[in-house]
mmCIF file with all atom_site columns, C-alpha atoms in Angstrom:
data_model
loop_
_atom_site.group_PDB
_atom_site.id
_atom_site.type_symbol
_atom_site.label_atom_id
_atom_site.label_alt_id
_atom_site.label_comp_id
_atom_site.label_asym_id
_atom_site.label_entity_id
_atom_site.label_seq_id
_atom_site.pdbx_PDB_ins_code
_atom_site.Cartn_x
_atom_site.Cartn_y
_atom_site.Cartn_z
_atom_site.occupancy
_atom_site.B_iso_or_equiv
_atom_site.pdbx_formal_charge
_atom_site.auth_seq_id
_atom_site.auth_comp_id
_atom_site.auth_asym_id
_atom_site.auth_atom_id
_atom_site.pdbx_PDB_model_num
ATOM 1   C CA . GLU Y 1 1   ? -15.467 3.565  5.613   1.00 0.00 ? 46  GLU Y CA 1
ATOM 2   C CA . THR Y 1 2   ? -14.944 7.567  5.962   1.00 0.00 ? 47  THR Y CA 1
ATOM 3   C CA . GLY Y 1 3   ? -12.942 9.960  4.318   1.00 0.00 ? 48  GLY Y CA 1
ATOM 4   C CA . VAL Y 1 4   ? -10.433 8.825  1.546   1.00 0.00 ? 49  VAL Y CA 1
ATOM 5   C CA . THR Y 1 5   ? -8.806  5.734  1.826   1.00 0.00 ? 50  THR Y CA 1
ATOM 6   C CA . GLN Y 1 6   ? -5.645  4.729  -0.981  1.00 0.00 ? 51  GLN Y CA 1
ATOM 7   C CA . THR Y 1 7   ? -4.524  1.026  -1.256  1.00 0.00 ? 52  THR Y CA 1
ATOM 8   C CA . PRO Y 1 8   ? -1.940  -0.169 -0.753  1.00 0.00 ? 53  PRO Y CA 1
ATOM 9   C CA . ARG Y 1 9   ? -0.414  1.840  1.754   1.00 0.00 ? 54  ARG Y CA 1
ATOM 10  C CA . HIS Y 1 10  ? 3.236   0.581  0.499   1.00 0.00 ? 55  HIS Y CA 1
ATOM 11  C CA . LEU Y 1 11  ? 4.512   -1.285 -2.912  1.00 0.00 ? 56  LEU Y CA 1
ATOM 12  C CA . VAL Y 1 12  ? 7.923   -2.514 -4.047  1.00 0.00 ? 57  VAL Y CA 1
ATOM 13  C CA . MET Y 1 13  ? 8.152   -2.801 -7.582  1.00 0.00 ? 58  MET Y CA 1
ATOM 14  C CA . GLY Y 1 14  ? 10.669  -3.708 -10.380 1.00 0.00 ? 59  GLY Y CA 1
ATOM 15  C CA . MET Y 1 15  ? 11.445  -1.484 -13.183 1.00 0.00 ? 60  MET Y CA 1
ATOM 16  C CA . THR Y 1 16  ? 9.359   -4.061 -15.736 1.00 0.00 ? 61  THR Y CA 1
ATOM 17  C CA . ASN Y 1 17  ? 5.989   -5.046 -13.282 1.00 0.00 ? 62  ASN Y CA 1
ATOM 18  C CA . LYS Y 1 18  ? 2.862   -3.456 -13.722 1.00 0.00 ? 63  LYS Y CA 1
ATOM 19  C CA . LYS Y 1 19  ? 0.944   -2.584 -10.834 1.00 0.00 ? 64  LYS Y CA 1
ATOM 20  C CA . SER Y 1 20  ? -2.141  -0.305 -9.682  1.00 0.00 ? 65  SER Y CA 1
ATOM 21  C CA . LEU Y 1 21  ? -3.189  2.178  -6.803  1.00 0.00 ? 66  LEU Y CA 1
ATOM 22  C CA . LYS Y 1 22  ? -6.266  2.311  -5.774  1.00 0.00 ? 67  LYS Y CA 1
ATOM 23  C CA . CYS Y 1 23  ? -8.233  5.622  -4.390  1.00 0.00 ? 68  CYS Y CA 1
ATOM 24  C CA . GLU Y 1 24  ? -11.708 5.359  -3.280  1.00 0.00 ? 69  GLU Y CA 1
ATOM 25  C CA . GLN Y 1 25  ? -13.608 8.658  -1.532  1.00 0.00 ? 70  GLN Y CA 1
ATOM 26  C CA . HIS Y 1 26  ? -16.572 8.638  0.665   1.00 0.00 ? 71  HIS Y CA 1
ATOM 27  C CA . LEU Y 1 27  ? -17.197 12.580 1.046   1.00 0.00 ? 72  LEU Y CA 1
ATOM 28  C CA . GLY Y 1 28  ? -19.730 12.941 -2.249  1.00 0.00 ? 73  GLY Y CA 1
ATOM 29  C CA . HIS Y 1 29  ? -17.185 14.981 -3.517  1.00 0.00 ? 74  HIS Y CA 1
ATOM 30  C CA . ASN Y 1 30  ? -16.928 15.193 -7.186  1.00 0.00 ? 75  ASN Y CA 1
ATOM 31  C CA . ALA Y 1 31  ? -13.124 15.780 -7.917  1.00 0.00 ? 76  ALA Y CA 1
ATOM 32  C CA . MET Y 1 32  ? -9.754  13.961 -7.334  1.00 0.00 ? 77  MET Y CA 1
ATOM 33  C CA . TYR Y 1 33  ? -6.514  14.318 -7.434  1.00 0.00 ? 78  TYR Y CA 1
ATOM 34  C CA . TRP Y 1 34  ? -3.197  12.032 -7.839  1.00 0.00 ? 79  TRP Y CA 1
ATOM 35  C CA . TYR Y 1 35  ? -0.094  14.176 -6.568  1.00 0.00 ? 80  TYR Y CA 1
ATOM 36  C CA . LYS Y 1 36  ? 3.515   13.088 -5.843  1.00 0.00 ? 81  LYS Y CA 1
ATOM 37  C CA . GLN Y 1 37  ? 5.485   14.176 -3.209  1.00 0.00 ? 82  GLN Y CA 1
ATOM 38  C CA . SER Y 1 38  ? 9.099   13.268 -3.036  1.00 0.00 ? 83  SER Y CA 1
ATOM 39  C CA . ALA Y 1 39  ? 12.218  13.958 -0.314  1.00 0.00 ? 84  ALA Y CA 1
ATOM 40  C CA . LYS Y 1 40  ? 12.650  17.617 -0.396  1.00 0.00 ? 85  LYS Y CA 1
ATOM 41  C CA . LYS Y 1 41  ? 10.569  18.776 -2.859  1.00 0.00 ? 86  LYS Y CA 1
ATOM 42  C CA . PRO Y 1 42  ? 7.018   20.481 -2.776  1.00 0.00 ? 87  PRO Y CA 1
ATOM 43  C CA . LEU Y 1 43  ? 3.850   18.155 -3.535  1.00 0.00 ? 88  LEU Y CA 1
ATOM 44  C CA . GLU Y 1 44  ? 3.685   17.816 -7.331  1.00 0.00 ? 89  GLU Y CA 1
ATOM 45  C CA . LEU Y 1 45  ? 0.380   17.614 -9.342  1.00 0.00 ? 90  LEU Y CA 1
ATOM 46  C CA . MET Y 1 46  ? 0.243   14.802 -11.891 1.00 0.00 ? 91  MET Y CA 1
ATOM 47  C CA . PHE Y 1 47  ? -3.537  14.129 -12.711 1.00 0.00 ? 92  PHE Y CA 1
ATOM 48  C CA . VAL Y 1 48  ? -7.180  16.078 -12.091 1.00 0.00 ? 93  VAL Y CA 1
ATOM 49  C CA . TYR Y 1 49  ? -10.128 14.991 -12.531 1.00 0.00 ? 94  TYR Y CA 1
ATOM 50  C CA . SER Y 1 50  ? -13.863 16.624 -12.119 1.00 0.00 ? 95  SER Y CA 1
ATOM 51  C CA . LEU Y 1 51  ? -16.589 14.997 -12.481 1.00 0.00 ? 96  LEU Y CA 1
ATOM 52  C CA . GLU Y 1 52  ? -14.852 12.321 -14.038 1.00 0.00 ? 97  GLU Y CA 1
ATOM 53  C CA . GLU Y 1 53  ? -13.276 13.946 -16.737 1.00 0.00 ? 98  GLU Y CA 1
ATOM 54  C CA . ARG Y 1 54  ? -9.394  14.303 -16.859 1.00 0.00 ? 99  ARG Y CA 1
ATOM 55  C CA . VAL Y 1 55  ? -8.872  18.372 -16.710 1.00 0.00 ? 100 VAL Y CA 1
ATOM 56  C CA . GLU Y 1 56  ? -5.216  18.305 -15.901 1.00 0.00 ? 101 GLU Y CA 1
ATOM 57  C CA . ASN Y 1 57  ? -2.407  16.593 -17.149 1.00 0.00 ? 102 ASN Y CA 1
ATOM 58  C CA . ASN Y 1 58  ? 0.995   17.934 -15.365 1.00 0.00 ? 103 ASN Y CA 1
ATOM 59  C CA . SER Y 1 59  ? 3.188   16.654 -18.316 1.00 0.00 ? 104 SER Y CA 1
ATOM 60  C CA . VAL Y 1 60  ? 3.409   13.282 -16.346 1.00 0.00 ? 105 VAL Y CA 1
ATOM 61  C CA . PRO Y 1 61  ? 5.260   10.382 -17.909 1.00 0.00 ? 106 PRO Y CA 1
ATOM 62  C CA . SER Y 1 62  ? 3.133   8.023  -20.205 1.00 0.00 ? 107 SER Y CA 1
ATOM 63  C CA . ARG Y 1 63  ? 4.154   5.251  -17.705 1.00 0.00 ? 108 ARG Y CA 1
ATOM 64  C CA . PHE Y 1 64  ? 1.695   6.705  -15.173 1.00 0.00 ? 109 PHE Y CA 1
ATOM 65  C CA . SER Y 1 65  ? -1.941  6.369  -16.708 1.00 0.00 ? 110 SER Y CA 1
ATOM 66  C CA . PRO Y 1 66  ? -4.703  7.493  -14.352 1.00 0.00 ? 111 PRO Y CA 1
ATOM 67  C CA . GLU Y 1 67  ? -7.987  6.163  -14.777 1.00 0.00 ? 112 GLU Y CA 1
ATOM 68  C CA . CYS Y 1 68  ? -11.307 7.384  -13.169 1.00 0.00 ? 113 CYS Y CA 1
ATOM 69  C CA . PRO Y 1 69  ? -14.141 5.177  -13.744 1.00 0.00 ? 114 PRO Y CA 1
ATOM 70  C CA . ASN Y 1 70  ? -17.111 7.228  -11.687 1.00 0.00 ? 115 ASN Y CA 1
ATOM 71  C CA . SER Y 1 71  ? -16.942 10.427 -8.539  1.00 0.00 ? 116 SER Y CA 1
ATOM 72  C CA . SER Y 1 72  ? -15.861 7.734  -6.139  1.00 0.00 ? 117 SER Y CA 1
ATOM 73  C CA . HIS Y 1 73  ? -12.405 5.783  -6.939  1.00 0.00 ? 118 HIS Y CA 1
ATOM 74  C CA . LEU Y 1 74  ? -9.422  6.568  -9.123  1.00 0.00 ? 119 LEU Y CA 1
ATOM 75  C CA . PHE Y 1 75  ? -6.186  4.649  -9.873  1.00 0.00 ? 120 PHE Y CA 1
ATOM 76  C CA . LEU Y 1 76  ? -3.240  5.364  -11.090 1.00 0.00 ? 121 LEU Y CA 1
ATOM 77  C CA . HIS Y 1 77  ? -1.617  2.277  -13.123 1.00 0.00 ? 122 HIS Y CA 1
ATOM 78  C CA . LEU Y 1 78  ? 2.207   1.766  -12.925 1.00 0.00 ? 123 LEU Y CA 1
ATOM 79  C CA . HIS Y 1 79  ? 4.120   0.660  -15.996 1.00 0.00 ? 124 HIS Y CA 1
ATOM 80  C CA . THR Y 1 80  ? 8.182   0.117  -16.500 1.00 0.00 ? 125 THR Y CA 1
ATOM 81  C CA . LEU Y 1 81  ? 8.517   2.334  -14.101 1.00 0.00 ? 126 LEU Y CA 1
ATOM 82  C CA . GLN Y 1 82  ? 12.180  4.337  -12.607 1.00 0.00 ? 127 GLN Y CA 1
ATOM 83  C CA . PRO Y 1 83  ? 13.932  4.351  -9.649  1.00 0.00 ? 128 PRO Y CA 1
ATOM 84  C CA . GLU Y 1 84  ? 13.424  8.377  -9.546  1.00 0.00 ? 129 GLU Y CA 1
ATOM 85  C CA . ASP Y 1 85  ? 9.651   7.550  -9.480  1.00 0.00 ? 130 ASP Y CA 1
ATOM 86  C CA . SER Y 1 86  ? 10.078  6.038  -5.984  1.00 0.00 ? 131 SER Y CA 1
ATOM 87  C CA . ALA Y 1 87  ? 8.163   8.587  -3.769  1.00 0.00 ? 132 ALA Y CA 1
ATOM 88  C CA . LEU Y 1 88  ? 4.671   8.927  -1.615  1.00 0.00 ? 133 LEU Y CA 1
ATOM 89  C CA . TYR Y 1 89  ? 1.892   9.327  -3.723  1.00 0.00 ? 134 TYR Y CA 1
ATOM 90  C CA . LEU Y 1 90  ? -1.143  10.781 -2.422  1.00 0.00 ? 135 LEU Y CA 1
ATOM 91  C CA . CYS Y 1 91  ? -4.969  10.783 -3.587  1.00 0.00 ? 136 CYS Y CA 1
ATOM 92  C CA . ALA Y 1 92  ? -6.648  13.918 -2.699  1.00 0.00 ? 137 ALA Y CA 1
ATOM 93  C CA . SER Y 1 93  ? -10.931 15.047 -3.358  1.00 0.00 ? 138 SER Y CA 1
ATOM 94  C CA . SER Y 1 94  ? -12.584 17.909 -3.279  1.00 0.00 ? 139 SER Y CA 1
ATOM 95  C CA . GLN Y 1 95  ? -16.318 19.435 -3.650  1.00 0.00 ? 140 GLN Y CA 1
ATOM 96  C CA . GLU Y 1 96  ? -15.813 22.052 -7.059  1.00 0.00 ? 141 GLU Y CA 1
ATOM 97  C CA . GLY Y 1 97  ? -17.765 24.370 -9.108  1.00 0.00 ? 142 GLY Y CA 1
ATOM 98  C CA . THR Y 1 98  ? -19.154 26.266 -6.160  1.00 0.00 ? 143 THR Y CA 1
ATOM 99  C CA . GLY Y 1 99  ? -16.763 28.931 -6.950  1.00 0.00 ? 144 GLY Y CA 1
ATOM 100 C CA . PHE Y 1 100 ? -15.979 27.941 -3.243  1.00 0.00 ? 145 PHE Y CA 1
ATOM 101 C CA . ASN Y 1 101 ? -13.175 25.705 -2.264  1.00 0.00 ? 146 ASN Y CA 1
ATOM 102 C CA . TYR Y 1 102 ? -13.014 23.822 1.438   1.00 0.00 ? 147 TYR Y CA 1
ATOM 103 C CA . GLY Y 1 103 ? -9.673  22.453 0.800   1.00 0.00 ? 148 GLY Y CA 1
ATOM 104 C CA . TYR Y 1 104 ? -8.596  18.820 -0.305  1.00 0.00 ? 149 TYR Y CA 1
ATOM 105 C CA . THR Y 1 105 ? -8.613  15.978 2.012   1.00 0.00 ? 150 THR Y CA 1
ATOM 106 C CA . PHE Y 1 106 ? -5.843  13.348 1.438   1.00 0.00 ? 151 PHE Y CA 1
ATOM 107 C CA . GLY Y 1 107 ? -5.780  9.593  1.309   1.00 0.00 ? 152 GLY Y CA 1
ATOM 108 C CA . SER Y 1 108 ? -2.799  7.977  4.033   1.00 0.00 ? 153 SER Y CA 1
ATOM 109 C CA . GLY Y 1 109 ? -1.235  7.728  0.867   1.00 0.00 ? 154 GLY Y CA 1
ATOM 110 C CA . THR Y 1 110 ? 1.027   4.770  -1.339  1.00 0.00 ? 155 THR Y CA 1
ATOM 111 C CA . ARG Y 1 111 ? 4.920   4.654  0.158   1.00 0.00 ? 156 ARG Y CA 1
ATOM 112 C CA . LEU Y 1 112 ? 6.412   3.382  -3.611  1.00 0.00 ? 157 LEU Y CA 1
ATOM 113 C CA . THR Y 1 113 ? 9.749   2.061  -4.291  1.00 0.00 ? 158 THR Y CA 1
ATOM 114 C CA . VAL Y 1 114 ? 10.937  1.022  -7.388  1.00 0.00 ? 159 VAL Y CA 1
ATOM 115 C CA . VAL Y 1 115 ? 13.978  -1.438 -7.909  1.00 0.00 ? 160 VAL Y CA 1
ATOM 116 C CA . GLN E 2 1   ? 3.340   30.649 -12.541 1.00 0.00 ? 69  GLN E CA 1
ATOM 117 C CA . LYS E 2 2   ? 1.866   30.478 -9.495  1.00 0.00 ? 70  LYS E CA 1
ATOM 118 C CA . GLU E 2 3   ? 4.229   30.039 -6.401  1.00 0.00 ? 71  GLU E CA 1
ATOM 119 C CA . VAL E 2 4   ? 3.941   29.470 -3.040  1.00 0.00 ? 72  VAL E CA 1
ATOM 120 C CA . GLU E 2 5   ? 7.162   29.852 -0.560  1.00 0.00 ? 73  GLU E CA 1
ATOM 121 C CA . GLN E 2 6   ? 8.025   28.687 2.672   1.00 0.00 ? 74  GLN E CA 1
ATOM 122 C CA . ASN E 2 7   ? 11.026  28.563 4.731   1.00 0.00 ? 75  ASN E CA 1
ATOM 123 C CA . SER E 2 8   ? 11.723  25.348 5.143   1.00 0.00 ? 76  SER E CA 1
ATOM 124 C CA . GLY E 2 9   ? 13.493  25.072 8.255   1.00 0.00 ? 77  GLY E CA 1
ATOM 125 C CA . PRO E 2 10  ? 13.632  23.673 10.607  1.00 0.00 ? 78  PRO E CA 1
ATOM 126 C CA . LEU E 2 11  ? 11.857  25.832 13.375  1.00 0.00 ? 79  LEU E CA 1
ATOM 127 C CA . SER E 2 12  ? 12.284  25.162 16.650  1.00 0.00 ? 80  SER E CA 1
ATOM 128 C CA . VAL E 2 13  ? 11.014  26.427 19.496  1.00 0.00 ? 81  VAL E CA 1
ATOM 129 C CA . PRO E 2 14  ? 10.896  25.478 22.914  1.00 0.00 ? 82  PRO E CA 1
ATOM 130 C CA . GLU E 2 15  ? 7.268   23.718 24.639  1.00 0.00 ? 83  GLU E CA 1
ATOM 131 C CA . GLY E 2 16  ? 4.646   26.259 25.604  1.00 0.00 ? 84  GLY E CA 1
ATOM 132 C CA . ALA E 2 17  ? 5.976   28.950 23.123  1.00 0.00 ? 85  ALA E CA 1
ATOM 133 C CA . ILE E 2 18  ? 4.273   30.679 19.905  1.00 0.00 ? 86  ILE E CA 1
ATOM 134 C CA . ALA E 2 19  ? 5.283   28.845 16.502  1.00 0.00 ? 87  ALA E CA 1
ATOM 135 C CA . SER E 2 20  ? 5.080   31.361 13.838  1.00 0.00 ? 88  SER E CA 1
ATOM 136 C CA . LEU E 2 21  ? 5.025   30.055 10.226  1.00 0.00 ? 89  LEU E CA 1
ATOM 137 C CA . ASN E 2 22  ? 4.910   31.841 6.980   1.00 0.00 ? 90  ASN E CA 1
ATOM 138 C CA . CYS E 2 23  ? 4.179   31.578 3.408   1.00 0.00 ? 91  CYS E CA 1
ATOM 139 C CA . THR E 2 24  ? 4.029   34.130 0.590   1.00 0.00 ? 92  THR E CA 1
ATOM 140 C CA . TYR E 2 25  ? 2.243   33.716 -2.556  1.00 0.00 ? 93  TYR E CA 1
ATOM 141 C CA . SER E 2 26  ? 2.946   35.342 -6.292  1.00 0.00 ? 94  SER E CA 1
ATOM 142 C CA . ASP E 2 27  ? -0.627  34.942 -7.676  1.00 0.00 ? 95  ASP E CA 1
ATOM 143 C CA . ARG E 2 28  ? -2.410  37.751 -6.701  1.00 0.00 ? 96  ARG E CA 1
ATOM 144 C CA . VAL E 2 29  ? -5.833  36.726 -7.460  1.00 0.00 ? 97  VAL E CA 1
ATOM 145 C CA . SER E 2 30  ? -5.358  33.980 -4.798  1.00 0.00 ? 98  SER E CA 1
ATOM 146 C CA . GLN E 2 31  ? -8.543  33.873 -3.003  1.00 0.00 ? 99  GLN E CA 1
ATOM 147 C CA . SER E 2 32  ? -8.444  31.147 -0.787  1.00 0.00 ? 100 SER E CA 1
ATOM 148 C CA . PHE E 2 33  ? -5.334  29.644 1.831   1.00 0.00 ? 101 PHE E CA 1
ATOM 149 C CA . PHE E 2 34  ? -5.378  26.738 3.456   1.00 0.00 ? 102 PHE E CA 1
ATOM 150 C CA . TRP E 2 35  ? -2.545  25.540 6.293   1.00 0.00 ? 103 TRP E CA 1
ATOM 151 C CA . TYR E 2 36  ? -2.326  21.614 6.354   1.00 0.00 ? 104 TYR E CA 1
ATOM 152 C CA . ARG E 2 37  ? -0.012  19.809 8.467   1.00 0.00 ? 105 ARG E CA 1
ATOM 153 C CA . GLN E 2 38  ? 2.097   16.943 7.746   1.00 0.00 ? 106 GLN E CA 1
ATOM 154 C CA . TYR E 2 39  ? 3.564   14.012 10.053  1.00 0.00 ? 107 TYR E CA 1
ATOM 155 C CA . SER E 2 40  ? 6.449   12.189 8.887   1.00 0.00 ? 108 SER E CA 1
ATOM 156 C CA . GLY E 2 41  ? 5.749   9.611  6.567   1.00 0.00 ? 109 GLY E CA 1
ATOM 157 C CA . LYS E 2 42  ? 2.188   10.401 6.997   1.00 0.00 ? 110 LYS E CA 1
ATOM 158 C CA . SER E 2 43  ? -0.422  12.621 4.648   1.00 0.00 ? 111 SER E CA 1
ATOM 159 C CA . PRO E 2 44  ? -1.394  15.864 4.751   1.00 0.00 ? 112 PRO E CA 1
ATOM 160 C CA . GLU E 2 45  ? -4.046  17.063 7.437   1.00 0.00 ? 113 GLU E CA 1
ATOM 161 C CA . LEU E 2 46  ? -5.950  19.986 6.813   1.00 0.00 ? 114 LEU E CA 1
ATOM 162 C CA . ILE E 2 47  ? -5.993  22.441 10.513  1.00 0.00 ? 115 ILE E CA 1
ATOM 163 C CA . MET E 2 48  ? -6.768  25.598 8.762   1.00 0.00 ? 116 MET E CA 1
ATOM 164 C CA . SER E 2 49  ? -8.496  27.821 6.100   1.00 0.00 ? 117 SER E CA 1
ATOM 165 C CA . ILE E 2 50  ? -8.700  31.423 5.469   1.00 0.00 ? 118 ILE E CA 1
ATOM 166 C CA . TYR E 2 51  ? -10.327 33.516 3.127   1.00 0.00 ? 119 TYR E CA 1
ATOM 167 C CA . SER E 2 52  ? -10.328 36.556 3.734   1.00 0.00 ? 120 SER E CA 1
ATOM 168 C CA . ASN E 2 53  ? -7.961  39.408 5.434   1.00 0.00 ? 121 ASN E CA 1
ATOM 169 C CA . GLY E 2 54  ? -7.118  39.541 8.973   1.00 0.00 ? 122 GLY E CA 1
ATOM 170 C CA . ASP E 2 55  ? -6.917  36.960 11.857  1.00 0.00 ? 123 ASP E CA 1
ATOM 171 C CA . LYS E 2 56  ? -9.045  33.138 12.095  1.00 0.00 ? 124 LYS E CA 1
ATOM 172 C CA . GLU E 2 57  ? -8.309  31.431 15.346  1.00 0.00 ? 125 GLU E CA 1
ATOM 173 C CA . ASP E 2 58  ? -9.474  27.810 16.093  1.00 0.00 ? 126 ASP E CA 1
ATOM 174 C CA . GLY E 2 59  ? -8.275  27.239 19.698  1.00 0.00 ? 127 GLY E CA 1
ATOM 175 C CA . ARG E 2 60  ? -4.390  27.281 19.772  1.00 0.00 ? 128 ARG E CA 1
ATOM 176 C CA . PHE E 2 61  ? -3.938  28.046 16.009  1.00 0.00 ? 129 PHE E CA 1
ATOM 177 C CA . THR E 2 62  ? -4.243  31.416 14.577  1.00 0.00 ? 130 THR E CA 1
ATOM 178 C CA . ALA E 2 63  ? -4.338  32.358 10.918  1.00 0.00 ? 131 ALA E CA 1
ATOM 179 C CA . GLN E 2 64  ? -3.434  35.802 9.790   1.00 0.00 ? 132 GLN E CA 1
ATOM 180 C CA . LEU E 2 65  ? -4.027  36.784 6.172   1.00 0.00 ? 133 LEU E CA 1
ATOM 181 C CA . ASN E 2 66  ? -2.735  40.175 4.108   1.00 0.00 ? 134 ASN E CA 1
ATOM 182 C CA . LYS E 2 67  ? -3.791  40.264 0.738   1.00 0.00 ? 135 LYS E CA 1
ATOM 183 C CA . ALA E 2 68  ? -2.370  43.330 0.060   1.00 0.00 ? 136 ALA E CA 1
ATOM 184 C CA . SER E 2 69  ? 1.163   42.141 1.250   1.00 0.00 ? 137 SER E CA 1
ATOM 185 C CA . GLN E 2 70  ? 0.175   38.254 -0.045  1.00 0.00 ? 138 GLN E CA 1
ATOM 186 C CA . TYR E 2 71  ? 1.187   37.182 3.088   1.00 0.00 ? 139 TYR E CA 1
ATOM 187 C CA . VAL E 2 72  ? -0.195  34.354 5.159   1.00 0.00 ? 140 VAL E CA 1
ATOM 188 C CA . SER E 2 73  ? 0.866   33.315 8.282   1.00 0.00 ? 141 SER E CA 1
ATOM 189 C CA . LEU E 2 74  ? 0.143   30.271 10.805  1.00 0.00 ? 142 LEU E CA 1
ATOM 190 C CA . LEU E 2 75  ? 0.647   30.931 14.876  1.00 0.00 ? 143 LEU E CA 1
ATOM 191 C CA . ILE E 2 76  ? 0.980   28.066 17.306  1.00 0.00 ? 144 ILE E CA 1
ATOM 192 C CA . ARG E 2 77  ? 0.584   29.146 20.759  1.00 0.00 ? 145 ARG E CA 1
ATOM 193 C CA . ASP E 2 78  ? 1.367   26.789 23.986  1.00 0.00 ? 146 ASP E CA 1
ATOM 194 C CA . SER E 2 79  ? 3.288   24.509 21.622  1.00 0.00 ? 147 SER E CA 1
ATOM 195 C CA . GLN E 2 80  ? 3.762   20.772 22.209  1.00 0.00 ? 148 GLN E CA 1
ATOM 196 C CA . PRO E 2 81  ? 6.323   18.389 21.353  1.00 0.00 ? 149 PRO E CA 1
ATOM 197 C CA . SER E 2 82  ? 3.021   16.556 18.997  1.00 0.00 ? 150 SER E CA 1
ATOM 198 C CA . ASP E 2 83  ? 3.305   19.912 17.036  1.00 0.00 ? 151 ASP E CA 1
ATOM 199 C CA . SER E 2 84  ? 6.283   18.666 15.489  1.00 0.00 ? 152 SER E CA 1
ATOM 200 C CA . ALA E 2 85  ? 5.506   18.245 11.784  1.00 0.00 ? 153 ALA E CA 1
ATOM 201 C CA . THR E 2 86  ? 5.604   19.703 8.131   1.00 0.00 ? 154 THR E CA 1
ATOM 202 C CA . TYR E 2 87  ? 2.895   22.437 7.770   1.00 0.00 ? 155 TYR E CA 1
ATOM 203 C CA . LEU E 2 88  ? 1.882   22.931 4.104   1.00 0.00 ? 156 LEU E CA 1
ATOM 204 C CA . CYS E 2 89  ? 0.636   26.411 2.850   1.00 0.00 ? 157 CYS E CA 1
ATOM 205 C CA . ALA E 2 90  ? -1.248  26.207 0.154   1.00 0.00 ? 158 ALA E CA 1
ATOM 206 C CA . VAL E 2 91  ? -3.407  28.703 -2.378  1.00 0.00 ? 159 VAL E CA 1
ATOM 207 C CA . ILE E 2 92  ? -6.335  28.487 -4.453  1.00 0.00 ? 160 ILE E CA 1
ATOM 208 C CA . GLN E 2 93  ? -8.242  31.275 -7.153  1.00 0.00 ? 161 GLN E CA 1
ATOM 209 C CA . LEU E 2 94  ? -11.688 31.481 -6.505  1.00 0.00 ? 162 LEU E CA 1
ATOM 210 C CA . TYR E 2 95  ? -12.987 30.082 -9.865  1.00 0.00 ? 163 TYR E CA 1
ATOM 211 C CA . SER E 2 96  ? -15.696 28.873 -12.115 1.00 0.00 ? 164 SER E CA 1
ATOM 212 C CA . GLY E 2 97  ? -13.500 26.418 -13.513 1.00 0.00 ? 165 GLY E CA 1
ATOM 213 C CA . ASN E 2 98  ? -11.197 23.687 -11.653 1.00 0.00 ? 166 ASN E CA 1
ATOM 214 C CA . THR E 2 99  ? -7.637  25.786 -10.483 1.00 0.00 ? 167 THR E CA 1
ATOM 215 C CA . PRO E 2 100 ? -5.783  22.822 -8.562  1.00 0.00 ? 168 PRO E CA 1
ATOM 216 C CA . LEU E 2 101 ? -4.347  23.878 -5.267  1.00 0.00 ? 169 LEU E CA 1
ATOM 217 C CA . VAL E 2 102 ? -1.160  24.879 -5.318  1.00 0.00 ? 170 VAL E CA 1
ATOM 218 C CA . PHE E 2 103 ? 1.289   23.994 -2.490  1.00 0.00 ? 171 PHE E CA 1
ATOM 219 C CA . GLY E 2 104 ? 4.512   25.151 -1.093  1.00 0.00 ? 172 GLY E CA 1
ATOM 220 C CA . LYS E 2 105 ? 7.758   22.910 0.178   1.00 0.00 ? 173 LYS E CA 1
ATOM 221 C CA . GLY E 2 106 ? 6.516   23.239 3.606   1.00 0.00 ? 174 GLY E CA 1
ATOM 222 C CA . THR E 2 107 ? 8.240   24.516 6.947   1.00 0.00 ? 175 THR E CA 1
ATOM 223 C CA . ARG E 2 108 ? 9.453   21.885 9.618   1.00 0.00 ? 176 ARG E CA 1
ATOM 224 C CA . LEU E 2 109 ? 9.515   22.507 13.039  1.00 0.00 ? 177 LEU E CA 1
ATOM 225 C CA . SER E 2 110 ? 10.175  21.372 15.978  1.00 0.00 ? 178 SER E CA 1
ATOM 226 C CA . VAL E 2 111 ? 8.733   21.271 19.202  1.00 0.00 ? 179 VAL E CA 1
ATOM 227 C CA . ILE E 2 112 ? 11.615  21.093 22.004  1.00 0.00 ? 180 ILE E CA 1
ATOM 228 C CA . ALA E 2 113 ? 10.262  19.713 25.058  1.00 0.00 ? 181 ALA E CA 1
#
């Protein structure tokens, strides 16, 4: 496996379900991110983990719960979602802390539909 | 609040022409600039980065940066139908902590054969 992998690629869930999105990076990066992409909106930053510590929670509802057990893995736990939460959820990773940024590498995303 | 502005398009150009995509940003201390390409239903892919004023060329792509005007652009020469996608501009500060990338809404490019 190379780059950033996300599973599942597609997810349909009911409003009462609990599910988790998984992200794994194989690049040796030390920071990982969750972004939400809805139609006709810019990428919305949800969570940032740097060296396994959450450094930013961008006013995300508590029905989204991130988990970063180590620098290579990132999860997004979902429960009691709303239909407006339907979107493309993107994971990204980067190497931080060197005073220079080479950009993020994105995973292929999870297309989430809440019914 | 840091903002990145792009014309949402669509920008339509004929095959073989030069496509010019523009981006302005509000935060004067922004130091690193990126262009991502996103095909419909796919994730963003980094295609260019630029850190200093002037032009940077990579194949058919040229990124141009003017920090005084807070303006960054992407030129695509000899545009191909396969270049049809949404192009996202992203900016970030040089920092010692962790400041995430700020993305624009993207410009949709359509290259017509």
